[in-house]
Coordinates of C-alpha atoms and ligand atoms in Angstrom, one line a residue:
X1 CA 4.6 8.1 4.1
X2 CA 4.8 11.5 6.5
X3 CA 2.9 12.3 9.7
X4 CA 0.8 15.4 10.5
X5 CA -1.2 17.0 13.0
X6 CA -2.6 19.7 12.9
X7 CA -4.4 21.6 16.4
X8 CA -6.9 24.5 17.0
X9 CA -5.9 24.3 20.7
X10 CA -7.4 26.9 23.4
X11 CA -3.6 27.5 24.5
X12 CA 0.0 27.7 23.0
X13 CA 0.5 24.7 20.7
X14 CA 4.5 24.2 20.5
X15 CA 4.2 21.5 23.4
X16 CA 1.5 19.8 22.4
X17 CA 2.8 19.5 18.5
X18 CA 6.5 19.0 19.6
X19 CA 5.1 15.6 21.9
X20 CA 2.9 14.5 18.9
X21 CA 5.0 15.2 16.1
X22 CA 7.9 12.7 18.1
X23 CA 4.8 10.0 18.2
X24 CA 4.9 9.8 14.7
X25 CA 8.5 10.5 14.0
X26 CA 8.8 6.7 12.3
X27 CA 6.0 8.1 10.0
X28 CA 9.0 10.3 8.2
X29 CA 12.4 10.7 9.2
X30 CA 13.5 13.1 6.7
X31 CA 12.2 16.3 7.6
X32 CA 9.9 18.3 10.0
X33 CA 8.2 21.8 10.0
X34 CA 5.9 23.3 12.3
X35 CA 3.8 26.7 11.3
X36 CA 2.4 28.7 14.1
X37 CA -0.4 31.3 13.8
X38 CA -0.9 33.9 16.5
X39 CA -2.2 36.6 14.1
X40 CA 1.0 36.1 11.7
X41 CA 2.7 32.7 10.7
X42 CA 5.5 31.5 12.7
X43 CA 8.0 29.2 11.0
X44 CA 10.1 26.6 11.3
X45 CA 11.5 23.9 9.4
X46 CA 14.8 21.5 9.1
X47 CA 16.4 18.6 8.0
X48 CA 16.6 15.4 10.2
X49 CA 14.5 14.4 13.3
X50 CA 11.8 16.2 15.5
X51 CA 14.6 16.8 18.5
X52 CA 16.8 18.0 16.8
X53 CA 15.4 20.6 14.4
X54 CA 13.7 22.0 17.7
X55 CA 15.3 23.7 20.7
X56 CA 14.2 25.3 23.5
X57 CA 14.5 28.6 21.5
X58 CA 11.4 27.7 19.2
X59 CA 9.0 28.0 22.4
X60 CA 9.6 31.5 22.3
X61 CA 9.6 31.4 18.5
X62 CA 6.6 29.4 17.7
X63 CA 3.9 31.0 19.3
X64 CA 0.1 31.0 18.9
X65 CA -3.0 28.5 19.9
X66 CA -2.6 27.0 16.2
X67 CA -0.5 25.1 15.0
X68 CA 0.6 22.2 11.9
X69 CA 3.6 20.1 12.3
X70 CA 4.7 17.3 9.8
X71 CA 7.5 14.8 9.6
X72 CA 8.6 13.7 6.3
X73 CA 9.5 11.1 4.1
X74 CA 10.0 12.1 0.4
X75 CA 8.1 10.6 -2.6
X76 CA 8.1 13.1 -4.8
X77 CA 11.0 15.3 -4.6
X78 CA 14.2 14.9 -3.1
X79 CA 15.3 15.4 0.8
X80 CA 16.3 19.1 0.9
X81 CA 15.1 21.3 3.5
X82 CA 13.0 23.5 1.4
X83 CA 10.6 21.0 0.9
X84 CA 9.9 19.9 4.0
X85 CA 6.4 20.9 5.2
X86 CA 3.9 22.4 6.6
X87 CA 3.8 24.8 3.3
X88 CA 2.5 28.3 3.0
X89 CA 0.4 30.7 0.9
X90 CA -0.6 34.4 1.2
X91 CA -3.3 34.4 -0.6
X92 CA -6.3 34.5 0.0
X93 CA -6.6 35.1 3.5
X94 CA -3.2 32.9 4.3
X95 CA -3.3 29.4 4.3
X96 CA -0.8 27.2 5.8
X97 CA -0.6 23.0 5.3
X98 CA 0.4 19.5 5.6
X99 CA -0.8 16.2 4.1
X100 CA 0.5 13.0 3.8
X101 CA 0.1 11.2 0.9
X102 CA 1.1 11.7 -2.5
X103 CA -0.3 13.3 -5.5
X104 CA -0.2 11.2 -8.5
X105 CA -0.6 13.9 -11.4
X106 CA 1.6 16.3 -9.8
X107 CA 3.5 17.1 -12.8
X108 CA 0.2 18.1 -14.8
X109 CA -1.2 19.9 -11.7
X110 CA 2.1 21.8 -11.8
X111 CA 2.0 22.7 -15.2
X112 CA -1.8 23.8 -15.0
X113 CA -1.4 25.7 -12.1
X114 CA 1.3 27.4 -13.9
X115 CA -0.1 28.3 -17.6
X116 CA -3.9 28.7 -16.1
X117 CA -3.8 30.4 -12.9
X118 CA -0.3 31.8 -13.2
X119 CA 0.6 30.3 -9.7
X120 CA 4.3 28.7 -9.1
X121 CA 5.5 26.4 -7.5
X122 CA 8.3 26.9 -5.6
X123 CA 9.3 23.0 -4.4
X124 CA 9.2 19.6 -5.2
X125 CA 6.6 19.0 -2.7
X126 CA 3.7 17.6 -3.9
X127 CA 1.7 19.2 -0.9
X128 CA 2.1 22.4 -2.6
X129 CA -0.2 21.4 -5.5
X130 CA -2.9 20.3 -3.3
X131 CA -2.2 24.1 -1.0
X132 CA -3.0 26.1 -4.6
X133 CA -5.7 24.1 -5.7
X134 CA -7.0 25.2 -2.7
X135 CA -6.3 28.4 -2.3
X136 CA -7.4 28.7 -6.0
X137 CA -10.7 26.8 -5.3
X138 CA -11.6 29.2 -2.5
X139 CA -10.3 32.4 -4.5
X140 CA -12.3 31.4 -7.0
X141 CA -15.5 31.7 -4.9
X142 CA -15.1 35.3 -3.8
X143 CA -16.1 35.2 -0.5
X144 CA -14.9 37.7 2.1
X145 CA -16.5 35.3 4.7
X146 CA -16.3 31.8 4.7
X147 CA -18.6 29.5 5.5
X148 CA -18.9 25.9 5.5
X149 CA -20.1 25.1 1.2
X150 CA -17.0 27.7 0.6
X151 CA -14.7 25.0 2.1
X152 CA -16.5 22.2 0.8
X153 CA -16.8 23.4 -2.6
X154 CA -12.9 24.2 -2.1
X155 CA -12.5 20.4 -1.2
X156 CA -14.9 19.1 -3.7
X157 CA -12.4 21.2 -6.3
X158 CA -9.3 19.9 -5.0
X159 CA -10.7 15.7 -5.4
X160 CA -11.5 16.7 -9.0
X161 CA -8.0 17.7 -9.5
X162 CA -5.7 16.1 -7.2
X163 CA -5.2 12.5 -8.0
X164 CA -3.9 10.3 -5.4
X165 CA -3.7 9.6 -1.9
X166 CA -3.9 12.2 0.5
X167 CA -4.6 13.1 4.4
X168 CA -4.4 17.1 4.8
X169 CA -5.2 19.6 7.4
X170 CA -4.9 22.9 6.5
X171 CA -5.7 26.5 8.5
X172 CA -7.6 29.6 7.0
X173 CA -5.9 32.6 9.0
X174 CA -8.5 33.7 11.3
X175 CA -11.0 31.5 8.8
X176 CA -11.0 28.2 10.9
X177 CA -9.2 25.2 10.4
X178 CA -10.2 22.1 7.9
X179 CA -9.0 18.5 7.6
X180 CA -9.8 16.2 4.7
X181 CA -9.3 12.9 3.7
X182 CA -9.0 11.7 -0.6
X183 CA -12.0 10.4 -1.9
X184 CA -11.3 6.8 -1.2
X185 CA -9.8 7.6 2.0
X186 CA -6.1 5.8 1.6
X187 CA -4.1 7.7 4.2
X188 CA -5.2 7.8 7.9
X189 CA -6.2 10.8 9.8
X190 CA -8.0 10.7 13.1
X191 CA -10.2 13.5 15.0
X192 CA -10.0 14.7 18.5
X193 CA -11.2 16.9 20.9
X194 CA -9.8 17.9 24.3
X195 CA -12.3 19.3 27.2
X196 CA -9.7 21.7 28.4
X197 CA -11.9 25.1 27.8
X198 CA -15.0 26.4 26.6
X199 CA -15.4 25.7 23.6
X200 CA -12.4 22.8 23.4
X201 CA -9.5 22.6 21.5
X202 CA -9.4 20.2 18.6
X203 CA -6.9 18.6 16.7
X204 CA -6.0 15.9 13.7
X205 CA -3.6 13.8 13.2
X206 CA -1.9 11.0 11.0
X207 CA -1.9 8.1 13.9
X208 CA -4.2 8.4 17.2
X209 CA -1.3 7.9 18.9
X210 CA -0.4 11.5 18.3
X211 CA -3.7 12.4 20.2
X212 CA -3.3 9.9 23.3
X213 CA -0.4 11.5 24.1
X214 CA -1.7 14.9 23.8
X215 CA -4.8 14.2 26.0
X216 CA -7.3 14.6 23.2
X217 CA -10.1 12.2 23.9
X218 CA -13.4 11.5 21.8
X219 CA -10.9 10.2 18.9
X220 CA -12.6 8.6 15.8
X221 CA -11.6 8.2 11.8
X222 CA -12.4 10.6 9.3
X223 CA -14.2 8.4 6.5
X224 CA -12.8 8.7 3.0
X225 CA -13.6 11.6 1.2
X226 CA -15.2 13.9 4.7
X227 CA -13.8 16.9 4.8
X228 CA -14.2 18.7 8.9
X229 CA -14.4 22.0 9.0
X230 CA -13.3 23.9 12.5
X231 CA -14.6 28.1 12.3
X232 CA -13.2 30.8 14.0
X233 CA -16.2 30.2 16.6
X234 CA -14.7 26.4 17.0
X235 CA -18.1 25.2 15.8
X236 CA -16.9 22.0 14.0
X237 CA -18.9 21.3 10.3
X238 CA -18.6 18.2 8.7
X239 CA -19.4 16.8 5.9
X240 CA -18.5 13.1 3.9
X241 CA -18.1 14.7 -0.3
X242 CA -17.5 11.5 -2.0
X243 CA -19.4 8.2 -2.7
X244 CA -16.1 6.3 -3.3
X245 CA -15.3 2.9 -1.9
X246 CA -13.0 3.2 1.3
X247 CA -9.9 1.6 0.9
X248 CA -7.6 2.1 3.6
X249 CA -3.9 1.4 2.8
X250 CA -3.3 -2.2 4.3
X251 CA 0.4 -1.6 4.9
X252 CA -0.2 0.7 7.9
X253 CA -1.6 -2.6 9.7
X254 CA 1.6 -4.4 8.6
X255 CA 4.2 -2.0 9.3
X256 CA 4.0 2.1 9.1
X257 CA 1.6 2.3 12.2
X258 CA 2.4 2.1 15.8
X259 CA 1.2 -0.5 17.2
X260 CA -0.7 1.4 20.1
X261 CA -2.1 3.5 17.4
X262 CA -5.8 2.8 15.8
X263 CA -6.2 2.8 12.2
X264 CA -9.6 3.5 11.1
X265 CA -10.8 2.0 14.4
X266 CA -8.5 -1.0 13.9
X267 CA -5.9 -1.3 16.6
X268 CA -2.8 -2.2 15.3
X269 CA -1.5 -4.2 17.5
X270 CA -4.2 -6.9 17.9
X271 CA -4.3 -6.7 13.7
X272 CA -0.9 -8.1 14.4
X273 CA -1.9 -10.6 16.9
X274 CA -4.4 -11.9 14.1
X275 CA -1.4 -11.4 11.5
X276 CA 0.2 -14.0 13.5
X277 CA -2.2 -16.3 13.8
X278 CA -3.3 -16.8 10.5
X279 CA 0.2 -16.8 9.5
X280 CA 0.7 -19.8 12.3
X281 CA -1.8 -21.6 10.2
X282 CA -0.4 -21.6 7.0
X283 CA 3.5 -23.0 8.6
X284 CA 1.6 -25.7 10.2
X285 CA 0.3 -26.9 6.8
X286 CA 4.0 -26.5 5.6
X287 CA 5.0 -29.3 8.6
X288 CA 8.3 -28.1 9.2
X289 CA 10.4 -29.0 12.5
X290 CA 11.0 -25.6 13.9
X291 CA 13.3 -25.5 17.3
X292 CA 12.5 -21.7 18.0
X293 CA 10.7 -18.5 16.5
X294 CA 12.4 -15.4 16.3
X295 CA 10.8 -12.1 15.5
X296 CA 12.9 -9.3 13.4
X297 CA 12.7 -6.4 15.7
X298 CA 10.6 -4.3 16.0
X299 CA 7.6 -4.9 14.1
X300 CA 7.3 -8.4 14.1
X301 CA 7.3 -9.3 17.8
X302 CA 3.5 -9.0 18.3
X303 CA 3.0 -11.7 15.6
X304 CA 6.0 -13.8 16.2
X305 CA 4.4 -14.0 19.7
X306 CA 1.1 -15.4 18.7
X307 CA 2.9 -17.2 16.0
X308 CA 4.8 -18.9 18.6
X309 CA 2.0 -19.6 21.2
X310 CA -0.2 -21.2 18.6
X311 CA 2.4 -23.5 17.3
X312 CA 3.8 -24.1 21.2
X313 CA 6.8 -23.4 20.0
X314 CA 10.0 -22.0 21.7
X315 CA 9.9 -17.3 21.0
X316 CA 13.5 -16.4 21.8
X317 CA 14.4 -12.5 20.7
X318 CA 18.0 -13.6 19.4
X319 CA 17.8 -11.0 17.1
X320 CA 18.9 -7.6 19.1
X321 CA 18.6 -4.0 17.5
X322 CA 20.5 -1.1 17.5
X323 CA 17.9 1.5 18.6
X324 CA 20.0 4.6 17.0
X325 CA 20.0 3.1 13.3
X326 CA 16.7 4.4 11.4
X327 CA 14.7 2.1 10.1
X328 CA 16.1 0.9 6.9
X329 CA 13.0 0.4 4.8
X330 CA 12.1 4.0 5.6
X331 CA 15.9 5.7 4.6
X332 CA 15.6 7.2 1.7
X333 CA 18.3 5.7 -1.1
X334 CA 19.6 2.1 -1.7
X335 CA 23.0 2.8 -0.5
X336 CA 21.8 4.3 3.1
X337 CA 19.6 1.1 3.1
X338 CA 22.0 -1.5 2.5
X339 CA 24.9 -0.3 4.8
X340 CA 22.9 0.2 7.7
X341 CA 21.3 -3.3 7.8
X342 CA 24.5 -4.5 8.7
X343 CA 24.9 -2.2 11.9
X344 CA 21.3 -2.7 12.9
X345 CA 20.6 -6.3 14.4
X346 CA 23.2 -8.4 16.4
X347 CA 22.2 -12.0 16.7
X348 CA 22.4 -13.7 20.2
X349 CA 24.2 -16.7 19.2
X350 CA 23.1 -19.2 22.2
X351 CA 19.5 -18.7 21.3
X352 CA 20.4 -20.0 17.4
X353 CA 23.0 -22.3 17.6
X354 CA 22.2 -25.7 16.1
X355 CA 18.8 -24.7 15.7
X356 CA 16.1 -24.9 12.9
X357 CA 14.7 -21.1 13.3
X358 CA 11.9 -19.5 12.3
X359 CA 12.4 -16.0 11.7
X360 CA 9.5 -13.5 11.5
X361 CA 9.7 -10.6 9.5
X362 CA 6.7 -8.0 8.5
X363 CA 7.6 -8.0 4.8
X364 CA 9.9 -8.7 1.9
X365 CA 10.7 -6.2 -0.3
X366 CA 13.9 -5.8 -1.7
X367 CA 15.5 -8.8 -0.3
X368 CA 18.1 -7.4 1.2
X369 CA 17.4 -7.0 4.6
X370 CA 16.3 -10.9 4.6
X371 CA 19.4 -12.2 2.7
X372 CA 21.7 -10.0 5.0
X373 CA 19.8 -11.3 8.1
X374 CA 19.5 -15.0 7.4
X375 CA 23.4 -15.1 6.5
X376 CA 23.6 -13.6 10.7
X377 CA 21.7 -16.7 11.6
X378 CA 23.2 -19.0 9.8
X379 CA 26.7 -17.4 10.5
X380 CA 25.3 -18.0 14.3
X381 CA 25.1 -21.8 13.7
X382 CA 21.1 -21.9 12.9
X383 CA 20.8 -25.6 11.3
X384 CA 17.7 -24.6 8.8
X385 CA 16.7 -20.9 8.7
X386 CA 12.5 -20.2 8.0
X387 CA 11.6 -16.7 6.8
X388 CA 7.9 -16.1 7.1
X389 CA 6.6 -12.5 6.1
X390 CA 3.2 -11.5 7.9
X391 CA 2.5 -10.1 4.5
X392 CA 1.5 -11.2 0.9
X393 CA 4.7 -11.0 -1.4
X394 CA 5.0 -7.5 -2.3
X395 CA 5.1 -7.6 -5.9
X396 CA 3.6 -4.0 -7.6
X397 CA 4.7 -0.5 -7.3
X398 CA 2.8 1.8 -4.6
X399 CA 1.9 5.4 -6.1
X400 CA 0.6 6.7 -3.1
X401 CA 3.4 7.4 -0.6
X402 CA 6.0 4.8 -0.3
X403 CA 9.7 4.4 -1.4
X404 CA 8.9 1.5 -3.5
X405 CA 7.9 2.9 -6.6
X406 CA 9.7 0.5 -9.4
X407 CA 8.8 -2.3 -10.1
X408 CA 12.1 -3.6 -10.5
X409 CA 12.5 -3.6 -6.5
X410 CA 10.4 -6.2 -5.4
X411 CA 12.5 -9.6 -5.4
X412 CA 8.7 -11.3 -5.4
X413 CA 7.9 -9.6 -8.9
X414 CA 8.8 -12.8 -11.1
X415 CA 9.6 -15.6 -8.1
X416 CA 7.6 -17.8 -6.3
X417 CA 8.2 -18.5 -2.7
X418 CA 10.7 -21.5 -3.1
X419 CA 12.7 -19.3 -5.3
X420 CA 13.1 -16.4 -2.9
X421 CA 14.2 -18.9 -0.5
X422 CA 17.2 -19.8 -2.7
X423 CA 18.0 -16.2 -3.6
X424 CA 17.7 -14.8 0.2
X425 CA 19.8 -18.3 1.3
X426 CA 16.6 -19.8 3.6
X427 CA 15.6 -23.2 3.6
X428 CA 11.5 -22.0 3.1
X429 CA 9.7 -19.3 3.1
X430 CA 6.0 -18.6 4.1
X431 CA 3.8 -15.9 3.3
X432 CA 0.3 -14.2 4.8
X433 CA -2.0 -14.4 1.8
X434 CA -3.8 -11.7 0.7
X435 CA -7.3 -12.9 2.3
X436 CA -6.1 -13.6 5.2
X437 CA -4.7 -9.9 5.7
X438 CA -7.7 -8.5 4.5
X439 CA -9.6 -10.8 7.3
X440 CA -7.3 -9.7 10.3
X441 CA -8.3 -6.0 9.4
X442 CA -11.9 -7.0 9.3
X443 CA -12.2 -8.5 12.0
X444 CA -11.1 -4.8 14.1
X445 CA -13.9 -3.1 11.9
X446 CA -16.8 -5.1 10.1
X447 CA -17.3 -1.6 8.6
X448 CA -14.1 -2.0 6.5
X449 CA -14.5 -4.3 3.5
X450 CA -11.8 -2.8 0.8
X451 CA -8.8 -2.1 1.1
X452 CA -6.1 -0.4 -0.8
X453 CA -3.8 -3.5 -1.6
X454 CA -2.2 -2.6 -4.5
X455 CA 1.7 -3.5 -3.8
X456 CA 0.3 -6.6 -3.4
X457 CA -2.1 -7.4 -6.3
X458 CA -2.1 -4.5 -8.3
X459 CA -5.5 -3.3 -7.7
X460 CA -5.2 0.4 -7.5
X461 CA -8.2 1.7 -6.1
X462 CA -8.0 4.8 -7.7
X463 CA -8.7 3.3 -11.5
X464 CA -6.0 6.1 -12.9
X465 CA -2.6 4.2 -12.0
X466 CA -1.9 3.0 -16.0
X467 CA 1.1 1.2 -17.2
X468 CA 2.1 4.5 -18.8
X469 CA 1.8 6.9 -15.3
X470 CA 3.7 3.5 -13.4
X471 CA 6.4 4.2 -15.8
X472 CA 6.3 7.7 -16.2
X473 CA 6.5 7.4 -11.9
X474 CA 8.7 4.9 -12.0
X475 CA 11.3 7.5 -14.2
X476 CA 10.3 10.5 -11.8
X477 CA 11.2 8.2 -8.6
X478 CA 14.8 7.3 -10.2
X479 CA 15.6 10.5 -11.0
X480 CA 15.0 12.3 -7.6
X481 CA 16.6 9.2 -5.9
X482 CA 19.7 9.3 -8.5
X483 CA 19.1 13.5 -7.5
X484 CA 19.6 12.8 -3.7
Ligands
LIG501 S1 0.0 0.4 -2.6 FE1 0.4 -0.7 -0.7 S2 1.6 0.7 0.5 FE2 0.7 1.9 -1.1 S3 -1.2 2.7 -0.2 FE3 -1.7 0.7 -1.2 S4 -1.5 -0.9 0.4 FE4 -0.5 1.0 1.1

């Protein structure tokens, strides 16, 4: 998971990517890059968060009405500062770019690119693929003046190739800008346009929160497979190149999105509120005497609320969090994980004391995080300790962006719920199904009727994920963690 936006702005863009890229700095806490154009590429690019890779200095630095910034979370490759994006290629014209996603034939796209077009590539960064397809694609056509089939044709050439999931925006030096989405549309990326000149800037991004705080209005979805188009005369071409099936990833709804962001004109917050009352459904069947719910901060508050209010029970927030820990599912590394679990919640032992509890949590992956935070409640002198998970047990690798790539990770791969109770030490433990996650997306968006869900029930929407690219990911993703 990364974020990027990407603006074709009537005035400098440093501000205006510096305050969005810091919107989506939960998107990818690795890395961040932004590339400027102001008739030459500006560049600048780091290890570690937004504020700190950028200073006052880069104002001066970054100059030009153009601009792509990204912050990163590795897949593929490992943490270093050379891979962090937005990426850059001479040829032809000069293209720079971000995506978010991952590519799931990287390795063969490497290799090809290599023997065939005599291209290399120069990072682990599976962005840089998708950049040479491109650049290939559209050197392949040559045009000394592109127009809107060149790009499409270039777009259509990289979904033949590039397999995966992918959200990119990319600028043509004095060409135009373009932002696509893969063919089934699994990453987000929004569109907006700000009336501050004549014609308007525009600009993309991975979360519409990006744009809100930018003042870009007129914000909608790109569908799955559209590819936009922006020309050096800011007329905007779009176009929709696939016939796929769009299947949004479902775990933005659960936990990478903010929850003031829209996802494919779902807001994420009432998905939440839905999360939690379906989810209040399903403990009531389980008739449990529950004394007070208790969110794990921050992501389950908006349904431990509603979870809460349905059952008219007692919501205490007994659980407080360290806000200057990162957030320990998105730490790259088991090690980084584990410790910092410890130094992230303090329990507020009034509020648990002789209590049965219900704690609230968006997920269960590894276990960890739940074993290490039911032991604080119980430690705290909870009676019973509840775990239910907003989500359907997490049970099947994700190839298309997220740190959970073995299979080996997921502590509901061969347990049922009563088991994972034992093993994290609660006394139950609920689960969202499927269906009803499904529903509380549907319900934001009638238009939305697939999803990506594949962590959950090993559906990959793609049809190229076989047992043989899970393991031969699997191998890559130990490797470059065992790397880091
Ligand atoms: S596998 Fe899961 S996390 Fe990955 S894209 Fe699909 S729903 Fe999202």
């Amino acid at each position: 998971m990364c974020g990027v936006i990407g603006i074709y702005s009537t005035r400098e863009v440093f501000q205006d990517l510096y305050q969005g890229m810091l919107a989506i700095q939960h998107r990818g806490q690795d890395s961040a890059g932004i590339i400027t154009y102001d008739g030459r590429f500006h560049i600048k690019k780091g290890n570690g968060l937004v504020r700190d890779i950028f200073t006052k200095e880069h104002v001066a630095l970054l100059k030009g009405n153009i601009g792509i910034g990204h912050t990163r979370y590795p897949t593929i490759g490992g943490g270093s500062g050379e891979d962090a994006q937005p990426f850059l290629v001479n040829a032809p014209f000069g293209i720079m770019i971000g995506h978010n996603g991952n590519v799931v034939n990287y390795k063969q796209i490497k290799q090809i690119l290599l023997s065939q077009y005599h291209r290399m590539l120069n990072s682990d960064n599976d962005v840089e693929a998708i950049l040479n397809v491109f650049a290939q694609e559209l050197e392949s056509q040559q045009t000394h003046d592109i127009a809107p089939e060149n790009i499409y044709r270039a777009v259509e050439g990289v979904f033949q190739k590039i397999k995966g999931a992918y959200s990119v925006v990319a600028y043509i030096a004095e060409h135009g800008m373009v932002a696509f989405r893969d063919p089934y549309g699994i990453k987000p990326l929004v569109f907006g346009i700000r009336e501050d000149g004549s014609p308007p800037s525009y600009a993309v991004a991975s979360e519409s929160v990006s744009l809100d705080l930018m003042n870009f209005k007129r914000v909608e979805s790109l569908a799955a497979g559209e590819a936009i188009f922006i020309d050096r005369d800011r007329n905007i071409h779009r176009k929709v190149l696939s016939d796929r099936p769009h299947s949004p990833c479902l775990f933005e709804w659960v936990y990478f999105a903010r929850p003031d962001s829209f996802i494919d004109d779902v807001n994420v917050y009432k998905c939440r509120v839905n999360l939690g009352r379906f989810l209040a459904d399903e403990i009531k069947k389980q008739d449990l005497k529950i004394d007070v719910v208790v969110p794990v901060p921050d992501s389950a508050r908006d349904a431990a609320i509603e979870i809460a209010r349905r059952l008219e029970l007692k919501y205490r927030e007994a659980l407080v969090k360290n806000r200057y820990i990162g957030r320990t599912f998105i730490m790259p590394g088991d090690q980084s994980r584990k410790s910092s679990i410890k130094q992230k919640l303090n329990p507020i032992a009034l509020e648990l004391k002789d209590k049965n509890v219900l704690l609230v949590d968006d997920s269960i992956v590894r276990g960890n995080t739940a074993r290490s935070i039911v032991e604080l409640v119980r430690e705290s002198g909870a009676r019973k300790v509840y775990f239910a998970s907003y989500s359907p047990p997490l049970r099947f690798p994700c190839v298309y962006g997220i740190d959970m790539q073995t299979t080996k990770e997921f502590i509901a791969q061969d347990l049922n719920p009563d088991q994972i109770a034992q093993k994290i030490g609660a006394d139950k433990v609920i689960y969202q199904s499927l269906d009803s996650l499904k529903q509380a997306v549907h319900l934001g968006n009638e238009k939305l009727t697939q999803f990506c869900g594949a962590c959950f029930d090993g559906c990959y929407p793609t049809h190229d994920v076989t047992p043989e690219k899970l393991k031969e990911i699997e191998q890559e993703r130990t490797e470059a963690r065992n790397n880091r």
